[in-house]
PDB file of C-alpha atoms in Angstrom:
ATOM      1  CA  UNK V   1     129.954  44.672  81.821  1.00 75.00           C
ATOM      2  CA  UNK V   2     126.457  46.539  80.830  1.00 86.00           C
ATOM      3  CA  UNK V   3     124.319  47.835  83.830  1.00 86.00           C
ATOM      4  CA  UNK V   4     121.453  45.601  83.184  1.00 89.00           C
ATOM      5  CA  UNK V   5     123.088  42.191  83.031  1.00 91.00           C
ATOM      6  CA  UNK V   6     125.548  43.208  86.223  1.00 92.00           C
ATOM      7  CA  UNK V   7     122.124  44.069  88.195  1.00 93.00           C
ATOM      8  CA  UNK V   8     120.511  41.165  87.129  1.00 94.00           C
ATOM      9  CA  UNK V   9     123.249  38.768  88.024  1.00 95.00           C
ATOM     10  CA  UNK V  10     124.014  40.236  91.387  1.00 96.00           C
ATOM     11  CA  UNK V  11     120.299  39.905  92.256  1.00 95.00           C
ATOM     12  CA  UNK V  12     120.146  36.587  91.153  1.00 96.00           C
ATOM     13  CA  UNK V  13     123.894  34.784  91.447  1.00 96.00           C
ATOM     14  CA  UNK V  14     124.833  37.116  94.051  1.00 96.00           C
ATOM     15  CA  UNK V  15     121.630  37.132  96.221  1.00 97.00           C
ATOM     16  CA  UNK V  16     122.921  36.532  99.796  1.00 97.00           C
ATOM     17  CA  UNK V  17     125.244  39.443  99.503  1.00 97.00           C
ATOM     18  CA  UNK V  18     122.660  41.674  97.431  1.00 98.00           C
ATOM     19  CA  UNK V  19     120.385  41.192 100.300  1.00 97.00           C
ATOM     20  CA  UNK V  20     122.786  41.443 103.133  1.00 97.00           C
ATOM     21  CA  UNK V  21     123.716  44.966 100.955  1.00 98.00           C
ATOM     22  CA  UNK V  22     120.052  45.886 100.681  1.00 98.00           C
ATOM     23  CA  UNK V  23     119.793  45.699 104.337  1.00 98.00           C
ATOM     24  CA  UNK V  24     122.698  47.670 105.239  1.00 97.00           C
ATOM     25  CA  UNK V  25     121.419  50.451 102.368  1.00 97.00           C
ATOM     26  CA  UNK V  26     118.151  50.419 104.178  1.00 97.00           C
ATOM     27  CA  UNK V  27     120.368  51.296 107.008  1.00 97.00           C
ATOM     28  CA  UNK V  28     122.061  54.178 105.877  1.00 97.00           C
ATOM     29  CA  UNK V  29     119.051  55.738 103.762  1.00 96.00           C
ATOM     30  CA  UNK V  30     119.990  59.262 104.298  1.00 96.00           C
ATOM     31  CA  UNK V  31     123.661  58.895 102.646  1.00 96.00           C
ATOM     32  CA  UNK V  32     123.823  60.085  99.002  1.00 95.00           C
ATOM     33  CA  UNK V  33     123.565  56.964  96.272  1.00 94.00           C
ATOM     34  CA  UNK V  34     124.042  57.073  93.076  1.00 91.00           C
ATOM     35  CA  UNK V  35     123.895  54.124  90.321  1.00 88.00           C
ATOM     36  CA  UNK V  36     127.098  53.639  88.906  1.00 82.00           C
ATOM     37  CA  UNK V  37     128.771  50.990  86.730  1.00 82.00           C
ATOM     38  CA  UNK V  38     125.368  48.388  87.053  1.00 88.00           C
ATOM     39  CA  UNK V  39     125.586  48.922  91.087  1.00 92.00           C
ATOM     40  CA  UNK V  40     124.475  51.726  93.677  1.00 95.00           C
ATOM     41  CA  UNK V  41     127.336  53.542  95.386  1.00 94.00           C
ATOM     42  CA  UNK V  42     126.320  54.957  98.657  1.00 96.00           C
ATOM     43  CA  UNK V  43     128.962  57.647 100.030  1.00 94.00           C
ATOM     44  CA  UNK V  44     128.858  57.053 103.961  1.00 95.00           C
ATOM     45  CA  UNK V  45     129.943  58.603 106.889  1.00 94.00           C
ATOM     46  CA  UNK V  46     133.062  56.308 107.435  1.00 95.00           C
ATOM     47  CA  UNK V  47     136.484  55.981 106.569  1.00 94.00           C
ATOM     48  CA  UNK V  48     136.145  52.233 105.578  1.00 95.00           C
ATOM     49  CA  UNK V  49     134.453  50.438 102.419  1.00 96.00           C
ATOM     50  CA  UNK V  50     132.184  47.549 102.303  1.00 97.00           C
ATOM     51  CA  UNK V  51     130.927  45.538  99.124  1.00 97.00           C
ATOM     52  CA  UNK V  52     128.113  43.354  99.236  1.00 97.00           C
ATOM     53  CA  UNK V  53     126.883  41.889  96.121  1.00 96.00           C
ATOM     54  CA  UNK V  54     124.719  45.153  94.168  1.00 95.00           C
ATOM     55  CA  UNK V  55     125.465  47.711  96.765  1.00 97.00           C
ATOM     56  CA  UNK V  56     129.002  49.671  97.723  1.00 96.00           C
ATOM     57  CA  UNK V  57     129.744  51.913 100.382  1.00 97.00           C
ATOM     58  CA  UNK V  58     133.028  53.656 100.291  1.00 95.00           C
ATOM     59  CA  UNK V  59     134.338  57.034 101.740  1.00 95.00           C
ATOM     60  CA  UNK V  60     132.681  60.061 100.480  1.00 90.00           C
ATOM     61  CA  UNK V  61     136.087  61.185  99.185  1.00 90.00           C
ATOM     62  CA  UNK V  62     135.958  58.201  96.726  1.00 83.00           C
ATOM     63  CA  UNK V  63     139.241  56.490  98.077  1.00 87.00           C
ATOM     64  CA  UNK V  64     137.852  53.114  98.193  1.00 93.00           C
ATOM     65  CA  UNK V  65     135.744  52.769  95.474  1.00 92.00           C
ATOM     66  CA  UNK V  66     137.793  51.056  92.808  1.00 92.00           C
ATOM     67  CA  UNK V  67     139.071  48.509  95.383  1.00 95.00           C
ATOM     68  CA  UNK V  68     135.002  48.172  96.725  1.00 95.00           C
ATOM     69  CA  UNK V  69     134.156  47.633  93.057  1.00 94.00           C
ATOM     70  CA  UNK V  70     136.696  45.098  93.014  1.00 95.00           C
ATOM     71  CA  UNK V  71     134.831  43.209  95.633  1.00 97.00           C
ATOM     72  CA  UNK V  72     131.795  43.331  93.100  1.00 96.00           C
ATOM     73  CA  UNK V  73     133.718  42.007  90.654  1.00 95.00           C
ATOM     74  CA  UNK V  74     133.921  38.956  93.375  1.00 97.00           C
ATOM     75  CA  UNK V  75     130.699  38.386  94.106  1.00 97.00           C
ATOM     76  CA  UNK V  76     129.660  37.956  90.155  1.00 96.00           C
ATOM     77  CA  UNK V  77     132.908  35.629  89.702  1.00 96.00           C
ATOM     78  CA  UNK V  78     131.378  33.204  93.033  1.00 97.00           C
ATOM     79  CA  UNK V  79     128.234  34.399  93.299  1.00 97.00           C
ATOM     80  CA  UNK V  80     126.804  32.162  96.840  1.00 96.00           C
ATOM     81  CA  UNK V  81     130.509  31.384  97.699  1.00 98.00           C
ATOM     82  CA  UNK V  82     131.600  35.283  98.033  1.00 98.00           C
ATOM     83  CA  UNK V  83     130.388  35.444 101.645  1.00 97.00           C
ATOM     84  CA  UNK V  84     132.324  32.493 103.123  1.00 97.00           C
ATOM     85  CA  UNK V  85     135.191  32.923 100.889  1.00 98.00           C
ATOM     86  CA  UNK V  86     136.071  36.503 100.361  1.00 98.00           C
ATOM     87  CA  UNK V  87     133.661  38.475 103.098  1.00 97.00           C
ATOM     88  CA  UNK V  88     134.128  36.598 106.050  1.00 97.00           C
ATOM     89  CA  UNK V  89     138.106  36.636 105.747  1.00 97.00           C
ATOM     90  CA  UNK V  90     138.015  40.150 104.373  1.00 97.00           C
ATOM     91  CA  UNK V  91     135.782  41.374 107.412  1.00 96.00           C
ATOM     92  CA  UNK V  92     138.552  39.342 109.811  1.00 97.00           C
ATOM     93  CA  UNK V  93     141.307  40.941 107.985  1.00 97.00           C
ATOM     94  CA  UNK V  94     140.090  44.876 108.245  1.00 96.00           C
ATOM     95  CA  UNK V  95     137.878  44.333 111.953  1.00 96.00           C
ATOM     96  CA  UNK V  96     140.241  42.183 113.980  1.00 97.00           C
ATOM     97  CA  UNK V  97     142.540  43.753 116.780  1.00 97.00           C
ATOM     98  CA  UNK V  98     144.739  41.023 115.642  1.00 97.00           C
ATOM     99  CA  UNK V  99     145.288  41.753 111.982  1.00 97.00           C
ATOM    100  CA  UNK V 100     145.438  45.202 112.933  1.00 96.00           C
ATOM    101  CA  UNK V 101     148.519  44.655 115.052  1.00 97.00           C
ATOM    102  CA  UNK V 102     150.136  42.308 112.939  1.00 97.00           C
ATOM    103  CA  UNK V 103     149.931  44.563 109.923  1.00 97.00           C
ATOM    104  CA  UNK V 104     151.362  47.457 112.309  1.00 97.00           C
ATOM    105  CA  UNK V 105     153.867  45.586 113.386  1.00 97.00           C
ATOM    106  CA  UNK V 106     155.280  44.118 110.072  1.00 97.00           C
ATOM    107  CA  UNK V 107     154.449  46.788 108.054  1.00 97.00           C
ATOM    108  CA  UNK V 108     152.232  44.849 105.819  1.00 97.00           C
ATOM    109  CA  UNK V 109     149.779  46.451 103.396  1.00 96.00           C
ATOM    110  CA  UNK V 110     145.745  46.008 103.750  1.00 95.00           C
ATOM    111  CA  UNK V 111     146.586  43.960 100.069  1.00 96.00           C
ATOM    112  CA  UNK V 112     148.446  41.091 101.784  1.00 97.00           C
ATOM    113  CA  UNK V 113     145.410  39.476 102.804  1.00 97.00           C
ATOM    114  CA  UNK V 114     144.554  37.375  99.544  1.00 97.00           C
ATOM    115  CA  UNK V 115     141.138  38.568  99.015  1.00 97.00           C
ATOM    116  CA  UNK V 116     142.172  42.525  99.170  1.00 97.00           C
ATOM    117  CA  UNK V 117     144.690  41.858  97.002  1.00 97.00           C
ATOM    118  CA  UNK V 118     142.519  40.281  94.252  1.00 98.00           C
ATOM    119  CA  UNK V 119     139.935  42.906  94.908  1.00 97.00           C
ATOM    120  CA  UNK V 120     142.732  45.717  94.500  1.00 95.00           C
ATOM    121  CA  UNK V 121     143.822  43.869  90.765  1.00 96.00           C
ATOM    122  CA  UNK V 122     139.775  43.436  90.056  1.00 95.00           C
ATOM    123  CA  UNK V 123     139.124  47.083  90.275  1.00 92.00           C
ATOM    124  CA  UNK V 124     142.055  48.484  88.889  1.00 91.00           C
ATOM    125  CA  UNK V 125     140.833  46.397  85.632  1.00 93.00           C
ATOM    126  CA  UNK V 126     137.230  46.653  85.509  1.00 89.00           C
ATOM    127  CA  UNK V 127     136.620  50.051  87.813  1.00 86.00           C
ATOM    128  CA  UNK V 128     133.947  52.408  85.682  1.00 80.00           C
ATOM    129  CA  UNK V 129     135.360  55.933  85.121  1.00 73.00           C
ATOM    130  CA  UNK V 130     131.310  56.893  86.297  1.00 68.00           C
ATOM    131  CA  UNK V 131     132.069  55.844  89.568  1.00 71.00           C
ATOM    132  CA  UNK V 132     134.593  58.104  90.406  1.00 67.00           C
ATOM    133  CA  UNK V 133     132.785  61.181  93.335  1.00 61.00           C
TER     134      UNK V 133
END
């Protein structure tokens, strides 16, 4: 998809998240951002990803940003229903003591919750080669 018309639709379709993203950008001002494949791709301080609507944040060694792009790809494809369906369980999924224990303990990969899994095929598909650190 072209730059302007991703932007556009995330801003508009994808508002909730865009804002929740803008706020969390806000937050972490001082990390390097570039644009990149229609969104902005902040590098962060953490060893986890997070995809809300416009913005990404992934790892400055770039190991989540295909999958966080994936999570993009989400938000255009439900727009107001990305929150409750995919962030909400994929926040559960990655923050819970729970999950975390039953994924140690069976050996299951991050990609057996549902919404990881899709966001794993999403960016492997539509990931933009610019994105890459």
């Amino acid at each position: 998809m072209k730059p302007l018309p991703y932007a556009l639709l995330q801003c508009v379709w994808g508002a909730p998240q865009t804002l929740a993203g803008l706020a969390l950008r806000l937050r972490f001002r001082r990390c390097p951002r570039r644009r990149a494949g229609g969104c902005v791709l902040t590098l962060w301080p953490r060893d986890d990803g997070v995809s809300l609507g416009l913005f990404v944040f992934a790892p400055a060694d770039g190991s989540l940003t295909a999958h966080e792009y994936g999570h993009t790809i989400q938000s255009l494809l439900l727009g107001p229903l990305y929150l409750p369906v995919v962030g909400l369980p994929s926040a559960l999924w990655a923050s819970l003591p729970a999950f975390r224990r039953l994924r140690r303990r069976r050996g299951l990969p991050y990609s057996a919750c549902f919404t990881e899994r899709w966001a794993d095929a999403l960016g492997a598909r539509c990931f933009p080669k610019e994105m890459d650190p």
